[in-house]
Amino acid sequence: MPDTSSAHLHKPATTAASSDGGAVVVAVLNDRWRVIVCQDGIQWVLQRRAGERGGRARWMSEGYFRSRDALIAFSHARARNVAPAASDRLASLPPRFTFPGGVHAAS
């Protein structure tokens, strides 16, 4: 497993949830987990689905990453059943989040 000590910033699951609207989705790992680009466009964010609000999915941010290897390791540890296409998508990301934007949304 890669050294992730300085590769990501992990914030507690109490981080404010966001709705589905407007997120740049990088990969949908399974029905409860996804990876997006943060709204400031500076890092990848691992999110867990936390129910619905007003008929829209609520997402809780579980980790913030600038390193692809840390993102992959943490994503597989937390989400566990990651879809093969999502694993391939994460593996195709650049080694470090780059500016501006860093990544294209999943098609």
mmCIF file of N, CA, C and O in Angstrom:
data_model
loop_
_atom_site.group_PDB
_atom_site.id
_atom_site.type_symbol
_atom_site.label_atom_id
_atom_site.label_comp_id
_atom_site.label_asym_id
_atom_site.label_seq_id
_atom_site.Cartn_x
_atom_site.Cartn_y
_atom_site.Cartn_z
ATOM 1 N N MET A 1 0.847 -1.176 0.000
ATOM 2 C CA MET A 1 0.000 0.000 0.000
ATOM 3 C C MET A 1 0.893 1.240 0.000
ATOM 4 O O MET A 1 1.885 1.291 0.703
ATOM 5 N N PRO A 2 0.536 2.274 -0.781
ATOM 6 C CA PRO A 2 1.357 3.479 -0.828
ATOM 7 C C PRO A 2 1.305 4.252 0.479
ATOM 8 O O PRO A 2 0.356 4.138 1.237
ATOM 9 N N ASP A 3 2.352 5.033 0.723
ATOM 10 C CA ASP A 3 2.390 5.895 1.903
ATOM 11 C C ASP A 3 1.404 7.033 1.674
ATOM 12 O O ASP A 3 1.566 7.832 0.773
ATOM 13 N N THR A 4 0.383 7.091 2.498
ATOM 14 C CA THR A 4 -0.645 8.123 2.324
ATOM 15 C C THR A 4 -0.592 9.180 3.412
ATOM 16 O O THR A 4 -1.488 9.996 3.520
ATOM 17 N N SER A 5 0.476 9.177 4.207
ATOM 18 C CA SER A 5 0.534 10.089 5.347
ATOM 19 C C SER A 5 0.400 11.548 4.950
ATOM 20 O O SER A 5 -0.259 12.317 5.636
ATOM 21 N N SER A 6 1.017 11.962 3.848
ATOM 22 C CA SER A 6 0.896 13.357 3.432
ATOM 23 C C SER A 6 0.186 13.486 2.094
ATOM 24 O O SER A 6 0.126 14.556 1.530
ATOM 25 N N ALA A 7 -0.383 12.405 1.621
ATOM 26 C CA ALA A 7 -0.968 12.423 0.289
ATOM 27 C C ALA A 7 -2.406 12.906 0.260
ATOM 28 O O ALA A 7 -2.911 13.266 -0.771
ATOM 29 N N HIS A 8 -3.086 12.891 1.387
ATOM 30 C CA HIS A 8 -4.458 13.374 1.388
ATOM 31 C C HIS A 8 -4.789 14.041 2.706
ATOM 32 O O HIS A 8 -4.123 13.840 3.692
ATOM 33 N N LEU A 9 -5.802 14.821 2.661
ATOM 34 C CA LEU A 9 -6.323 15.438 3.872
ATOM 35 C C LEU A 9 -7.662 14.786 4.135
ATOM 36 O O LEU A 9 -8.546 14.822 3.293
ATOM 37 N N HIS A 10 -7.819 14.171 5.286
ATOM 38 C CA HIS A 10 -9.084 13.514 5.608
ATOM 39 C C HIS A 10 -9.832 14.364 6.609
ATOM 40 O O HIS A 10 -9.301 14.711 7.648
ATOM 41 N N LYS A 11 -11.047 14.697 6.265
ATOM 42 C CA LYS A 11 -11.899 15.447 7.183
ATOM 43 C C LYS A 11 -12.956 14.494 7.710
ATOM 44 O O LYS A 11 -13.344 13.561 7.039
ATOM 45 N N PRO A 12 -13.441 14.702 8.914
ATOM 46 C CA PRO A 12 -14.450 13.811 9.485
ATOM 47 C C PRO A 12 -15.722 13.774 8.658
ATOM 48 O O PRO A 12 -16.029 14.708 7.929
ATOM 49 N N ALA A 13 -16.462 12.684 8.805
ATOM 50 C CA ALA A 13 -17.694 12.492 8.049
ATOM 51 C C ALA A 13 -18.759 13.523 8.385
ATOM 52 O O ALA A 13 -19.776 13.586 7.723
ATOM 53 N N THR A 14 -18.521 14.359 9.371
ATOM 54 C CA THR A 14 -19.487 15.391 9.716
ATOM 55 C C THR A 14 -19.375 16.598 8.791
ATOM 56 O O THR A 14 -20.099 17.560 8.939
ATOM 57 N N THR A 15 -18.466 16.528 7.832
ATOM 58 C CA THR A 15 -18.336 17.603 6.862
ATOM 59 C C THR A 15 -19.672 17.828 6.181
ATOM 60 O O THR A 15 -20.408 16.892 5.921
ATOM 61 N N ALA A 16 -19.976 19.056 5.884
ATOM 62 C CA ALA A 16 -21.269 19.386 5.275
ATOM 63 C C ALA A 16 -21.532 18.546 4.039
ATOM 64 O O ALA A 16 -20.656 18.342 3.220
ATOM 65 N N ALA A 17 -22.743 18.087 3.935
ATOM 66 C CA ALA A 17 -23.150 17.295 2.775
ATOM 67 C C ALA A 17 -23.484 18.224 1.623
ATOM 68 O O ALA A 17 -23.846 19.369 1.821
ATOM 69 N N SER A 18 -23.343 17.688 0.430
ATOM 70 C CA SER A 18 -23.730 18.466 -0.733
ATOM 71 C C SER A 18 -24.742 17.679 -1.538
ATOM 72 O O SER A 18 -24.798 16.468 -1.470
ATOM 73 N N SER A 19 -25.531 18.389 -2.310
ATOM 74 C CA SER A 19 -26.520 17.719 -3.148
ATOM 75 C C SER A 19 -25.855 17.271 -4.438
ATOM 76 O O SER A 19 -24.690 17.548 -4.687
ATOM 77 N N ASP A 20 -26.604 16.586 -5.253
ATOM 78 C CA ASP A 20 -26.124 16.081 -6.532
ATOM 79 C C ASP A 20 -25.798 17.183 -7.520
ATOM 80 O O ASP A 20 -24.993 17.009 -8.407
ATOM 81 N N GLY A 21 -26.423 18.335 -7.387
ATOM 82 C CA GLY A 21 -26.341 19.377 -8.401
ATOM 83 C C GLY A 21 -24.967 19.976 -8.585
ATOM 84 O O GLY A 21 -24.333 20.403 -7.650
ATOM 85 N N GLY A 22 -24.507 20.000 -9.833
ATOM 86 C CA GLY A 22 -23.308 20.724 -10.182
ATOM 87 C C GLY A 22 -21.978 20.041 -9.956
ATOM 88 O O GLY A 22 -20.962 20.577 -10.354
ATOM 89 N N ALA A 23 -21.937 18.898 -9.325
ATOM 90 C CA ALA A 23 -20.670 18.232 -9.058
ATOM 91 C C ALA A 23 -20.066 17.679 -10.340
ATOM 92 O O ALA A 23 -20.774 17.146 -11.191
ATOM 93 N N VAL A 24 -18.744 17.819 -10.478
ATOM 94 C CA VAL A 24 -18.020 17.196 -11.581
ATOM 95 C C VAL A 24 -17.644 15.800 -11.108
ATOM 96 O O VAL A 24 -16.737 15.628 -10.299
ATOM 97 N N VAL A 25 -18.379 14.804 -11.590
ATOM 98 C CA VAL A 25 -18.177 13.422 -11.149
ATOM 99 C C VAL A 25 -17.063 12.792 -11.969
ATOM 100 O O VAL A 25 -17.119 12.755 -13.201
ATOM 101 N N VAL A 26 -16.044 12.286 -11.269
ATOM 102 C CA VAL A 26 -14.915 11.617 -11.903
ATOM 103 C C VAL A 26 -15.231 10.141 -12.108
ATOM 104 O O VAL A 26 -14.997 9.587 -13.181
ATOM 105 N N ALA A 27 -15.780 9.497 -11.066
ATOM 106 C CA ALA A 27 -16.110 8.069 -11.139
ATOM 107 C C ALA A 27 -17.185 7.741 -10.122
ATOM 108 O O ALA A 27 -17.161 8.247 -9.002
ATOM 109 N N VAL A 28 -18.098 6.874 -10.511
ATOM 110 C CA VAL A 28 -19.096 6.324 -9.592
ATOM 111 C C VAL A 28 -18.581 4.947 -9.206
ATOM 112 O O VAL A 28 -18.504 4.043 -10.046
ATOM 113 N N LEU A 29 -18.181 4.796 -7.930
ATOM 114 C CA LEU A 29 -17.549 3.563 -7.479
ATOM 115 C C LEU A 29 -18.554 2.436 -7.302
ATOM 116 O O LEU A 29 -18.281 1.283 -7.610
ATOM 117 N N ASN A 30 -19.712 2.779 -6.772
ATOM 118 C CA ASN A 30 -20.832 1.845 -6.594
ATOM 119 C C ASN A 30 -22.055 2.690 -6.242
ATOM 120 O O ASN A 30 -21.999 3.918 -6.378
ATOM 121 N N ASP A 31 -23.123 2.076 -5.783
ATOM 122 C CA ASP A 31 -24.342 2.852 -5.530
ATOM 123 C C ASP A 31 -24.244 3.797 -4.332
ATOM 124 O O ASP A 31 -25.092 4.667 -4.163
ATOM 125 N N ARG A 32 -23.201 3.662 -3.510
ATOM 126 C CA ARG A 32 -23.067 4.523 -2.321
ATOM 127 C C ARG A 32 -21.843 5.427 -2.329
ATOM 128 O O ARG A 32 -21.706 6.280 -1.463
ATOM 129 N N TRP A 33 -20.938 5.260 -3.268
ATOM 130 C CA TRP A 33 -19.676 6.001 -3.259
ATOM 131 C C TRP A 33 -19.363 6.569 -4.639
ATOM 132 O O TRP A 33 -19.644 5.950 -5.658
ATOM 133 N N ARG A 34 -18.756 7.762 -4.634
ATOM 134 C CA ARG A 34 -18.307 8.384 -5.871
ATOM 135 C C ARG A 34 -17.083 9.253 -5.593
ATOM 136 O O ARG A 34 -16.780 9.585 -4.437
ATOM 137 N N VAL A 35 -16.403 9.642 -6.671
ATOM 138 C CA VAL A 35 -15.285 10.581 -6.596
ATOM 139 C C VAL A 35 -15.656 11.770 -7.468
ATOM 140 O O VAL A 35 -16.115 11.601 -8.601
ATOM 141 N N ILE A 36 -15.474 12.978 -6.914
ATOM 142 C CA ILE A 36 -15.756 14.207 -7.656
ATOM 143 C C ILE A 36 -14.520 15.106 -7.612
ATOM 144 O O ILE A 36 -13.565 14.846 -6.873
ATOM 145 N N VAL A 37 -14.558 16.164 -8.391
ATOM 146 C CA VAL A 37 -13.586 17.252 -8.275
ATOM 147 C C VAL A 37 -14.207 18.265 -7.325
ATOM 148 O O VAL A 37 -15.394 18.607 -7.465
ATOM 149 N N CYS A 38 -13.439 18.739 -6.350
ATOM 150 C CA CYS A 38 -13.992 19.708 -5.396
ATOM 151 C C CYS A 38 -14.427 20.975 -6.130
ATOM 152 O O CYS A 38 -13.952 21.271 -7.228
ATOM 153 N N GLN A 39 -15.325 21.714 -5.516
ATOM 154 C CA GLN A 39 -15.885 22.893 -6.179
ATOM 155 C C GLN A 39 -14.843 23.952 -6.503
ATOM 156 O O GLN A 39 -15.031 24.751 -7.422
ATOM 157 N N ASP A 40 -13.708 23.967 -5.791
ATOM 158 C CA ASP A 40 -12.639 24.922 -6.084
ATOM 159 C C ASP A 40 -11.692 24.415 -7.166
ATOM 160 O O ASP A 40 -10.790 25.137 -7.587
ATOM 161 N N GLY A 41 -11.873 23.147 -7.590
ATOM 162 C CA GLY A 41 -11.045 22.579 -8.648
ATOM 163 C C GLY A 41 -9.600 22.339 -8.251
ATOM 164 O O GLY A 41 -8.703 22.420 -9.095
ATOM 165 N N ILE A 42 -9.358 22.021 -6.966
ATOM 166 C CA ILE A 42 -7.972 21.849 -6.513
ATOM 167 C C ILE A 42 -7.649 20.435 -6.039
ATOM 168 O O ILE A 42 -6.503 20.141 -5.725
ATOM 169 N N GLN A 43 -8.665 19.549 -5.952
ATOM 170 C CA GLN A 43 -8.416 18.199 -5.447
ATOM 171 C C GLN A 43 -9.596 17.288 -5.768
ATOM 172 O O GLN A 43 -10.668 17.752 -6.139
ATOM 173 N N TRP A 44 -9.368 15.991 -5.633
ATOM 174 C CA TRP A 44 -10.436 15.010 -5.762
ATOM 175 C C TRP A 44 -11.061 14.795 -4.390
ATOM 176 O O TRP A 44 -10.388 14.897 -3.367
ATOM 177 N N VAL A 45 -12.350 14.466 -4.372
ATOM 178 C CA VAL A 45 -13.077 14.244 -3.126
ATOM 179 C C VAL A 45 -13.790 12.896 -3.210
ATOM 180 O O VAL A 45 -14.524 12.648 -4.171
ATOM 181 N N LEU A 46 -13.566 12.049 -2.203
ATOM 182 C CA LEU A 46 -14.319 10.803 -2.080
ATOM 183 C C LEU A 46 -15.577 11.110 -1.292
ATOM 184 O O LEU A 46 -15.504 11.684 -0.205
ATOM 185 N N GLN A 47 -16.748 10.754 -1.857
ATOM 186 C CA GLN A 47 -18.020 11.036 -1.194
ATOM 187 C C GLN A 47 -18.842 9.765 -1.014
ATOM 188 O O GLN A 47 -18.822 8.876 -1.859
ATOM 189 N N ARG A 48 -19.584 9.747 0.103
ATOM 190 C CA ARG A 48 -20.492 8.648 0.443
ATOM 191 C C ARG A 48 -21.920 9.178 0.387
ATOM 192 O O ARG A 48 -22.219 10.244 0.927
ATOM 193 N N ARG A 49 -22.784 8.416 -0.257
ATOM 194 C CA ARG A 49 -24.196 8.810 -0.317
ATOM 195 C C ARG A 49 -24.809 8.677 1.066
ATOM 196 O O ARG A 49 -24.683 7.651 1.721
ATOM 197 N N ALA A 50 -25.495 9.737 1.510
ATOM 198 C CA ALA A 50 -26.055 9.780 2.860
ATOM 199 C C ALA A 50 -27.546 10.062 2.806
ATOM 200 O O ALA A 50 -28.046 10.960 3.466
ATOM 201 N N GLY A 51 -28.254 9.319 1.980
ATOM 202 C CA GLY A 51 -29.697 9.491 1.890
ATOM 203 C C GLY A 51 -30.097 10.531 0.874
ATOM 204 O O GLY A 51 -29.352 10.835 -0.053
ATOM 205 N N GLU A 52 -31.280 11.066 1.078
ATOM 206 C CA GLU A 52 -31.827 12.061 0.160
ATOM 207 C C GLU A 52 -32.388 13.246 0.927
ATOM 208 O O GLU A 52 -32.746 13.129 2.086
ATOM 209 N N ARG A 53 -32.427 14.362 0.236
ATOM 210 C CA ARG A 53 -33.042 15.567 0.774
ATOM 211 C C ARG A 53 -33.773 16.231 -0.386
ATOM 212 O O ARG A 53 -33.161 16.491 -1.417
ATOM 213 N N GLY A 54 -35.039 16.444 -0.221
ATOM 214 C CA GLY A 54 -35.820 17.079 -1.279
ATOM 215 C C GLY A 54 -35.823 16.276 -2.572
ATOM 216 O O GLY A 54 -35.842 16.856 -3.649
ATOM 217 N N GLY A 55 -35.760 14.959 -2.458
ATOM 218 C CA GLY A 55 -35.782 14.104 -3.642
ATOM 219 C C GLY A 55 -34.452 13.990 -4.367
ATOM 220 O O GLY A 55 -34.367 13.383 -5.424
ATOM 221 N N ARG A 56 -33.379 14.575 -3.815
ATOM 222 C CA ARG A 56 -32.046 14.524 -4.430
ATOM 223 C C ARG A 56 -31.070 13.850 -3.483
ATOM 224 O O ARG A 56 -31.192 13.969 -2.263
ATOM 225 N N ALA A 57 -30.105 13.170 -4.058
ATOM 226 C CA ALA A 57 -29.094 12.489 -3.247
ATOM 227 C C ALA A 57 -28.303 13.502 -2.424
ATOM 228 O O ALA A 57 -28.001 14.600 -2.893
ATOM 229 N N ARG A 58 -28.003 13.138 -1.178
ATOM 230 C CA ARG A 58 -27.093 13.912 -0.310
ATOM 231 C C ARG A 58 -25.770 13.163 -0.283
ATOM 232 O O ARG A 58 -25.743 11.947 -0.152
ATOM 233 N N TRP A 59 -24.679 13.869 -0.365
ATOM 234 C CA TRP A 59 -23.353 13.259 -0.376
ATOM 235 C C TRP A 59 -22.505 13.834 0.754
ATOM 236 O O TRP A 59 -22.443 15.053 0.920
ATOM 237 N N MET A 60 -21.858 12.961 1.517
ATOM 238 C CA MET A 60 -20.945 13.378 2.591
ATOM 239 C C MET A 60 -19.516 13.183 2.100
ATOM 240 O O MET A 60 -19.166 12.110 1.599
ATOM 241 N N SER A 61 -18.703 14.189 2.255
ATOM 242 C CA SER A 61 -17.304 14.097 1.856
ATOM 243 C C SER A 61 -16.522 13.324 2.901
ATOM 244 O O SER A 61 -16.586 13.628 4.085
ATOM 245 N N GLU A 62 -15.808 12.312 2.466
ATOM 246 C CA GLU A 62 -15.060 11.425 3.358
ATOM 247 C C GLU A 62 -13.554 11.629 3.279
ATOM 248 O O GLU A 62 -12.834 11.222 4.174
ATOM 249 N N GLY A 63 -13.046 12.191 2.202
ATOM 250 C CA GLY A 63 -11.609 12.408 2.081
ATOM 251 C C GLY A 63 -11.301 13.315 0.908
ATOM 252 O O GLY A 63 -12.060 13.373 -0.059
ATOM 253 N N TYR A 64 -10.181 14.030 1.013
ATOM 254 C CA TYR A 64 -9.750 14.998 0.014
ATOM 255 C C TYR A 64 -8.345 14.612 -0.430
ATOM 256 O O TYR A 64 -7.480 14.368 0.413
ATOM 257 N N PHE A 65 -8.105 14.570 -1.750
ATOM 258 C CA PHE A 65 -6.867 13.986 -2.261
ATOM 259 C C PHE A 65 -6.253 14.799 -3.380
ATOM 260 O O PHE A 65 -6.950 15.292 -4.255
ATOM 261 N N ARG A 66 -4.924 14.870 -3.379
ATOM 262 C CA ARG A 66 -4.162 15.433 -4.496
ATOM 263 C C ARG A 66 -3.316 14.346 -5.135
ATOM 264 O O ARG A 66 -2.771 14.535 -6.203
ATOM 265 N N SER A 67 -3.218 13.183 -4.488
ATOM 266 C CA SER A 67 -2.439 12.052 -4.992
ATOM 267 C C SER A 67 -3.375 10.945 -5.473
ATOM 268 O O SER A 67 -4.258 10.500 -4.735
ATOM 269 N N ARG A 68 -3.178 10.490 -6.721
ATOM 270 C CA ARG A 68 -3.991 9.407 -7.266
ATOM 271 C C ARG A 68 -3.855 8.135 -6.435
ATOM 272 O O ARG A 68 -4.845 7.465 -6.134
ATOM 273 N N ASP A 69 -2.626 7.770 -6.040
ATOM 274 C CA ASP A 69 -2.418 6.533 -5.294
ATOM 275 C C ASP A 69 -3.133 6.553 -3.948
ATOM 276 O O ASP A 69 -3.716 5.554 -3.533
ATOM 277 N N ALA A 70 -3.099 7.688 -3.271
ATOM 278 C CA ALA A 70 -3.820 7.804 -1.998
ATOM 279 C C ALA A 70 -5.332 7.729 -2.224
ATOM 280 O O ALA A 70 -6.045 7.064 -1.468
ATOM 281 N N LEU A 71 -5.811 8.378 -3.278
ATOM 282 C CA LEU A 71 -7.236 8.323 -3.618
ATOM 283 C C LEU A 71 -7.674 6.883 -3.867
ATOM 284 O O LEU A 71 -8.678 6.426 -3.328
ATOM 285 N N ILE A 72 -6.893 6.146 -4.646
ATOM 286 C CA ILE A 72 -7.239 4.758 -4.960
ATOM 287 C C ILE A 72 -7.221 3.894 -3.702
ATOM 288 O O ILE A 72 -8.164 3.140 -3.443
ATOM 289 N N ALA A 73 -6.171 3.998 -2.912
ATOM 290 C CA ALA A 73 -6.056 3.176 -1.701
ATOM 291 C C ALA A 73 -7.209 3.451 -0.735
ATOM 292 O O ALA A 73 -7.849 2.522 -0.230
ATOM 293 N N PHE A 74 -7.482 4.718 -0.482
ATOM 294 C CA PHE A 74 -8.536 5.086 0.466
ATOM 295 C C PHE A 74 -9.916 4.716 -0.083
ATOM 296 O O PHE A 74 -10.772 4.228 0.649
ATOM 297 N N SER A 75 -10.124 4.927 -1.379
ATOM 298 C CA SER A 75 -11.407 4.599 -2.007
ATOM 299 C C SER A 75 -11.710 3.115 -1.904
ATOM 300 O O SER A 75 -12.822 2.717 -1.560
ATOM 301 N N HIS A 76 -10.725 2.277 -2.191
ATOM 302 C CA HIS A 76 -10.941 0.835 -2.114
ATOM 303 C C HIS A 76 -11.140 0.377 -0.663
ATOM 304 O O HIS A 76 -11.936 -0.525 -0.414
ATOM 305 N N ALA A 77 -10.451 1.010 0.265
ATOM 306 C CA ALA A 77 -10.605 0.647 1.678
ATOM 307 C C ALA A 77 -11.993 1.027 2.198
ATOM 308 O O ALA A 77 -12.599 0.269 2.963
ATOM 309 N N ARG A 78 -12.501 2.161 1.789
ATOM 310 C CA ARG A 78 -13.795 2.637 2.289
ATOM 311 C C ARG A 78 -14.979 2.062 1.507
ATOM 312 O O ARG A 78 -15.943 1.613 2.096
ATOM 313 N N ALA A 79 -14.916 2.114 0.180
ATOM 314 C CA ALA A 79 -16.056 1.702 -0.647
ATOM 315 C C ALA A 79 -16.109 0.192 -0.850
ATOM 316 O O ALA A 79 -17.161 -0.347 -1.132
ATOM 317 N N ARG A 80 -14.989 -0.462 -0.752
ATOM 318 C CA ARG A 80 -14.836 -1.927 -0.877
ATOM 319 C C ARG A 80 -15.228 -2.480 -2.222
ATOM 320 O O ARG A 80 -14.393 -2.925 -2.952
ATOM 321 N N ASN A 81 -16.494 -2.523 -2.571
ATOM 322 C CA ASN A 81 -16.942 -3.120 -3.834
ATOM 323 C C ASN A 81 -16.934 -2.076 -4.941
ATOM 324 O O ASN A 81 -17.976 -1.587 -5.355
ATOM 325 N N VAL A 82 -15.736 -1.774 -5.435
ATOM 326 C CA VAL A 82 -15.587 -0.760 -6.469
ATOM 327 C C VAL A 82 -15.785 -1.414 -7.840
ATOM 328 O O VAL A 82 -15.187 -2.445 -8.134
ATOM 329 N N ALA A 83 -16.638 -0.817 -8.661
ATOM 330 C CA ALA A 83 -16.898 -1.337 -10.003
ATOM 331 C C ALA A 83 -15.603 -1.351 -10.817
ATOM 332 O O ALA A 83 -14.802 -0.425 -10.706
ATOM 333 N N PRO A 84 -15.388 -2.385 -11.619
ATOM 334 C CA PRO A 84 -14.167 -2.457 -12.434
ATOM 335 C C PRO A 84 -13.950 -1.229 -13.320
ATOM 336 O O PRO A 84 -12.826 -0.737 -13.428
ATOM 337 N N ALA A 85 -15.008 -0.704 -13.924
ATOM 338 C CA ALA A 85 -14.862 0.489 -14.763
ATOM 339 C C ALA A 85 -14.407 1.695 -13.941
ATOM 340 O O ALA A 85 -13.609 2.513 -14.407
ATOM 341 N N ALA A 86 -14.890 1.795 -12.703
ATOM 342 C CA ALA A 86 -14.479 2.894 -11.821
ATOM 343 C C ALA A 86 -13.020 2.730 -11.419
ATOM 344 O O ALA A 86 -12.273 3.713 -11.373
ATOM 345 N N SER A 87 -12.597 1.496 -11.139
ATOM 346 C CA SER A 87 -11.181 1.245 -10.815
ATOM 347 C C SER A 87 -10.289 1.649 -11.977
ATOM 348 O O SER A 87 -9.246 2.283 -11.781
ATOM 349 N N ASP A 88 -10.710 1.294 -13.187
ATOM 350 C CA ASP A 88 -9.942 1.678 -14.382
ATOM 351 C C ASP A 88 -9.886 3.189 -14.530
ATOM 352 O O ASP A 88 -8.845 3.751 -14.877
ATOM 353 N N ARG A 89 -11.009 3.860 -14.264
ATOM 354 C CA ARG A 89 -11.058 5.321 -14.374
ATOM 355 C C ARG A 89 -10.108 5.981 -13.376
ATOM 356 O O ARG A 89 -9.365 6.895 -13.718
ATOM 357 N N LEU A 90 -10.119 5.505 -12.132
ATOM 358 C CA LEU A 90 -9.213 6.071 -11.126
ATOM 359 C C LEU A 90 -7.759 5.821 -11.507
ATOM 360 O O LEU A 90 -6.906 6.699 -11.359
ATOM 361 N N ALA A 91 -7.464 4.627 -12.019
ATOM 362 C CA ALA A 91 -6.091 4.293 -12.420
ATOM 363 C C ALA A 91 -5.607 5.168 -13.580
ATOM 364 O O ALA A 91 -4.399 5.385 -13.729
ATOM 365 N N SER A 92 -6.545 5.695 -14.378
ATOM 366 C CA SER A 92 -6.164 6.523 -15.526
ATOM 367 C C SER A 92 -5.929 7.993 -15.165
ATOM 368 O O SER A 92 -5.484 8.767 -16.011
ATOM 369 N N LEU A 93 -6.215 8.364 -13.920
ATOM 370 C CA LEU A 93 -6.000 9.744 -13.495
ATOM 371 C C LEU A 93 -4.504 10.056 -13.457
ATOM 372 O O LEU A 93 -3.680 9.157 -13.290
ATOM 373 N N PRO A 94 -4.145 11.338 -13.573
ATOM 374 C CA PRO A 94 -2.725 11.696 -13.434
ATOM 375 C C PRO A 94 -2.245 11.393 -12.015
ATOM 376 O O PRO A 94 -3.054 11.353 -11.080
ATOM 377 N N PRO A 95 -0.940 11.174 -11.826
ATOM 378 C CA PRO A 95 -0.426 10.833 -10.490
ATOM 379 C C PRO A 95 -0.746 11.863 -9.417
ATOM 380 O O PRO A 95 -0.936 11.517 -8.258
ATOM 381 N N ARG A 96 -0.801 13.130 -9.788
ATOM 382 C CA ARG A 96 -1.152 14.200 -8.849
ATOM 383 C C ARG A 96 -2.203 15.083 -9.497
ATOM 384 O O ARG A 96 -2.203 15.252 -10.709
ATOM 385 N N PHE A 97 -3.079 15.633 -8.676
ATOM 386 C CA PHE A 97 -4.091 16.544 -9.197
ATOM 387 C C PHE A 97 -3.364 17.753 -9.779
ATOM 388 O O PHE A 97 -2.475 18.314 -9.139
ATOM 389 N N THR A 98 -3.724 18.132 -10.984
ATOM 390 C CA THR A 98 -3.058 19.248 -11.645
ATOM 391 C C THR A 98 -4.011 20.424 -11.785
ATOM 392 O O THR A 98 -5.223 20.257 -11.811
ATOM 393 N N PHE A 99 -3.456 21.599 -11.927
ATOM 394 C CA PHE A 99 -4.234 22.826 -12.075
ATOM 395 C C PHE A 99 -4.228 23.268 -13.516
ATOM 396 O O PHE A 99 -3.234 23.078 -14.200
ATOM 397 N N PRO A 100 -5.209 23.969 -14.017
ATOM 398 C CA PRO A 100 -6.527 24.115 -13.409
ATOM 399 C C PRO A 100 -7.398 22.907 -13.729
ATOM 400 O O PRO A 100 -7.217 22.278 -14.765
ATOM 401 N N GLY A 101 -8.306 22.602 -12.879
ATOM 402 C CA GLY A 101 -9.272 21.531 -13.131
ATOM 403 C C GLY A 101 -8.779 20.141 -12.853
ATOM 404 O O GLY A 101 -9.445 19.386 -12.222
ATOM 405 N N GLY A 102 -7.625 19.772 -13.331
ATOM 406 C CA GLY A 102 -6.993 18.514 -12.989
ATOM 407 C C GLY A 102 -7.505 17.258 -13.627
ATOM 408 O O GLY A 102 -6.770 16.307 -13.763
ATOM 409 N N VAL A 103 -8.742 17.231 -14.059
ATOM 410 C CA VAL A 103 -9.307 15.999 -14.590
ATOM 411 C C VAL A 103 -10.594 16.322 -15.332
ATOM 412 O O VAL A 103 -11.237 17.325 -15.055
ATOM 413 N N HIS A 104 -10.929 15.505 -16.283
ATOM 414 C CA HIS A 104 -12.194 15.658 -16.993
ATOM 415 C C HIS A 104 -13.244 14.802 -16.322
ATOM 416 O O HIS A 104 -12.942 13.747 -15.771
ATOM 417 N N ALA A 105 -14.471 15.207 -16.377
ATOM 418 C CA ALA A 105 -15.569 14.444 -15.803
ATOM 419 C C ALA A 105 -15.722 13.116 -16.532
ATOM 420 O O ALA A 105 -15.380 13.007 -17.708
ATOM 421 N N ALA A 106 -16.232 12.128 -15.827
ATOM 422 C CA ALA A 106 -16.505 10.826 -16.439
ATOM 423 C C ALA A 106 -17.567 11.005 -17.518
ATOM 424 O O ALA A 106 -18.479 11.797 -17.366
ATOM 425 N N SER A 107 -17.416 10.275 -18.608
ATOM 426 C CA SER A 107 -18.434 10.401 -19.658
ATOM 427 C C SER A 107 -19.410 9.276 -19.600
ATOM 428 O O SER A 107 -19.236 8.295 -19.017
#
